Amino acid sequence: MTVITRFAPSPTGSLHLGGARTALFNWLYAKNQGGKFLLRIEDTDLLRSKSIYTKQICDSLKWLNLNWDGEIFFQSRNVSKHLKFANLLLDKGLAYKCYCTKEELNKEKEIALKNKVPYKYSGKCRNLKKSYNTEYVLRIKTPKEGFITLKDNIQGIVNVEYNNLEDFIILRSDNTPTYMLAVVVDDYTMNVTDVIRGDDHLTNTFKQIILYNALNWKLPNFSHIPLIYGADGSKLSKRHGAQSVLEYEKKNLLPEALNNYLLRLGWGYKDKEYFSTQEAIELFSTKGIGKSPSRFDAIKLKSINSYYFKKLTNDQILKKLKPEYSYYNKKKISQLIDLFKNRAENIDDIEEGLSYMCNDIVKNISEDALKLIDKADKNIMIETINKLEKIDFWEASNLEKFIKAEVKKNNIRMFDIAAPIRSSITGKTYSPSIFLVLEKLGKEVSIKRLKNNYYLKDNER
Ligand code: GLU
């Protein structure tokens, strides 16, 4: 039988790390089994669902290369089937009309609260013989005795007594299906064989099993993944440095890095850290998913990103640069990429370097760089600039030889001259070798930047 998994987000927000990991695990499992990975948009909550979120979720999945098979399945388009099966359950006497009013239910809730027991619908309408012409909801008849045994691939065997579950609603009074019914009917309609989702759905699963059994449908395999928490053990949020997939994309994180990070968040294979897509597909199984919750670690994500970044070719980096760099000579930009690549951990580091290499002026001078410029011996700097202006062979090793001679002659440290030069020509306190930077910048621009800091009066800078 073909394995069919699905990712079923509600379009009420953009894709977050937890959802992305669920999608990744479903995608990998389907690929591992030679099966299919489907996408279902659970858009039945008309008030909170927005098409912009559907688009964002789809774009994020595509960016992560988690492409789904076939057309997107929209839950809202399957409502006629939801209704059909709800009515079938009613006809078979496995569901019933409940006419209880809000007031009546509130009274039941108050009593439960007073008795300090968890609220559960009393089943007052379960055995009504007559139909009434008033508003009603449809409730499933939860068996009275026995228990449900869930064999979860991750959580193991979990038993729940029917007695702890109520006759829950499957159709609201406005004739719309509840989430519980819609999910089961959709998974059945889509021939889903494996449901892999967050363990916050575990309690829903028991209710859904009641529906599967009532409809006489085969249960899919269930895998409930422990959730992701922040480093402090609380629910993951922005506070922990976690962002939406869209935000990571905007910040130039590499999708392969995010996938690798999410893969290792809760799943492992021996002590292997890095997985190519092919390796992940081959090695993935739900057995490797741990039972305990995982903790988000922004530093780890950054270091994985740096690992993948260092593998990129210049051409790949070129494609990821801001569009403004496409106007420059490709060969020149590629040479500059070589200059920065060794020290760079991400695209931003490259762009930071390019920004002072590709503009006539240094746009931003950091405060620390300004301090180094001011601290330098002005006479030595001006003398050095004057001499530099006379150098014809503007090449790194020649420039290095010259500066070293100046250091010796003035009896100062290399830092005393190299640091203010660096700060003047880059606006930063760090950069690749200043001799290389000087060479690549060219004589004219370099001298102009140096003069700008040492020839002009403070108020002219
Ligand atoms: N729409 C649900 C959610 O976003 C997922 C339902 C499911 O996976 O069964 O949490």
Tab-separated table of N, CA and C and ligand atoms in Angstrom, residues 6-12 22 26 40-43 75 179 183-184 187 195-198 200-201 204-205 208 222 224, ligand 1:
chain	number	residue	atom	x	y	z
A	6	ARG	N	0.433	13.681	5.288
A	6	ARG	CA	-0.110	15.012	4.950
A	6	ARG	C	0.359	16.014	5.985
A	7	PHE	N	0.416	17.263	5.545
A	7	PHE	CA	0.649	18.362	6.467
A	7	PHE	C	-0.624	19.178	6.401
A	8	ALA	N	-1.182	19.497	7.582
A	8	ALA	CA	-2.527	20.094	7.585
A	8	ALA	C	-2.582	21.392	8.382
A	9	PRO	N	-1.905	22.426	7.922
A	9	PRO	CA	-1.910	23.676	8.688
A	9	PRO	C	-3.235	24.432	8.597
A	10	SER	N	-3.533	25.179	9.640
A	10	SER	CA	-4.680	26.092	9.594
A	10	SER	C	-4.116	27.431	9.144
A	11	PRO	N	-4.700	28.072	8.142
A	11	PRO	CA	-4.117	29.327	7.648
A	11	PRO	C	-4.495	30.524	8.525
A	12	THR	N	-4.094	30.450	9.785
A	12	THR	CA	-4.424	31.534	10.722
A	12	THR	C	-3.160	32.288	11.135
A	22	THR	N	7.020	19.644	11.529
A	22	THR	CA	5.996	18.629	11.242
A	22	THR	C	5.945	18.348	9.743
A	26	ASN	N	6.878	14.747	7.868
A	26	ASN	CA	5.904	14.093	6.977
A	26	ASN	C	6.484	13.910	5.580
A	40	ARG	N	-2.872	19.810	3.093
A	40	ARG	CA	-4.286	20.151	3.315
A	40	ARG	C	-4.352	21.475	4.077
A	41	ILE	N	-5.088	22.413	3.541
A	41	ILE	CA	-5.258	23.697	4.225
A	41	ILE	C	-6.576	23.615	4.998
A	42	GLU	N	-6.458	23.698	6.319
A	42	GLU	CA	-7.652	23.536	7.162
A	42	GLU	C	-8.279	24.910	7.394
A	43	ASP	N	-9.080	25.301	6.434
A	43	ASP	CA	-9.583	26.676	6.377
A	43	ASP	C	-11.064	26.772	6.750
A	75	GLN	N	-9.842	22.098	3.058
A	75	GLN	CA	-10.859	21.478	3.918
A	75	GLN	C	-12.249	22.033	3.625
A	179	TYR	N	-13.941	20.574	13.837
A	179	TYR	CA	-12.584	20.153	13.451
A	179	TYR	C	-12.436	18.632	13.562
A	183	VAL	N	-11.346	16.552	10.202
A	183	VAL	CA	-10.015	15.937	10.072
A	183	VAL	C	-10.139	14.457	9.705
A	184	VAL	N	-11.050	13.768	10.388
A	184	VAL	CA	-11.194	12.328	10.139
A	184	VAL	C	-11.707	12.081	8.714
A	187	ASP	N	-8.909	12.979	6.191
A	187	ASP	CA	-7.819	11.984	6.131
A	187	ASP	C	-8.299	10.726	5.404
A	195	VAL	N	-0.426	9.592	10.074
A	195	VAL	CA	-0.640	10.940	10.612
A	195	VAL	C	0.533	11.255	11.546
A	196	ILE	N	1.335	12.232	11.139
A	196	ILE	CA	2.481	12.645	11.959
A	196	ILE	C	2.227	14.101	12.332
A	197	ARG	N	2.061	14.386	13.610
A	197	ARG	CA	1.742	15.761	14.030
A	197	ARG	C	2.190	15.988	15.468
A	198	GLY	N	2.056	17.219	15.929
A	198	GLY	CA	2.508	17.580	17.276
A	198	GLY	C	1.716	16.828	18.346
A	200	ASP	N	0.470	17.912	20.868
A	200	ASP	CA	-0.661	18.688	21.403
A	200	ASP	C	-1.980	18.163	20.814
A	201	HIS	N	-1.899	17.305	19.807
A	201	HIS	CA	-3.107	16.737	19.209
A	201	HIS	C	-3.472	15.375	19.807
A	204	ASN	N	-6.964	14.930	20.967
A	204	ASN	CA	-7.905	14.907	19.833
A	204	ASN	C	-7.915	13.524	19.179
A	205	THR	N	-6.740	12.900	19.168
A	205	THR	CA	-6.637	11.608	18.476
A	205	THR	C	-7.613	10.591	19.067
A	208	GLN	N	-10.890	11.247	17.718
A	208	GLN	CA	-10.930	10.890	16.293
A	208	GLN	C	-11.013	9.377	16.105
A	222	PHE	N	-0.376	6.457	13.762
A	222	PHE	CA	-0.215	7.769	14.398
A	222	PHE	C	1.200	7.945	14.960
A	224	HIS	N	2.933	11.020	17.225
A	224	HIS	CA	2.789	12.346	17.844
A	224	HIS	C	4.151	12.850	18.328
B	1	GLU	N1	-4.835	22.126	11.549
B	1	GLU	C1	-4.195	21.542	12.677
B	1	GLU	C2	-3.146	22.492	13.199
B	1	GLU	O1	-2.748	23.423	12.493
B	1	GLU	C3	-3.519	20.238	12.386
B	1	GLU	C4	-4.450	19.123	12.330
B	1	GLU	C5	-3.808	17.777	12.153
B	1	GLU	O2	-2.606	17.681	11.845
B	1	GLU	O3	-4.523	16.803	12.294
B	1	GLU	O4	-2.694	22.335	14.310
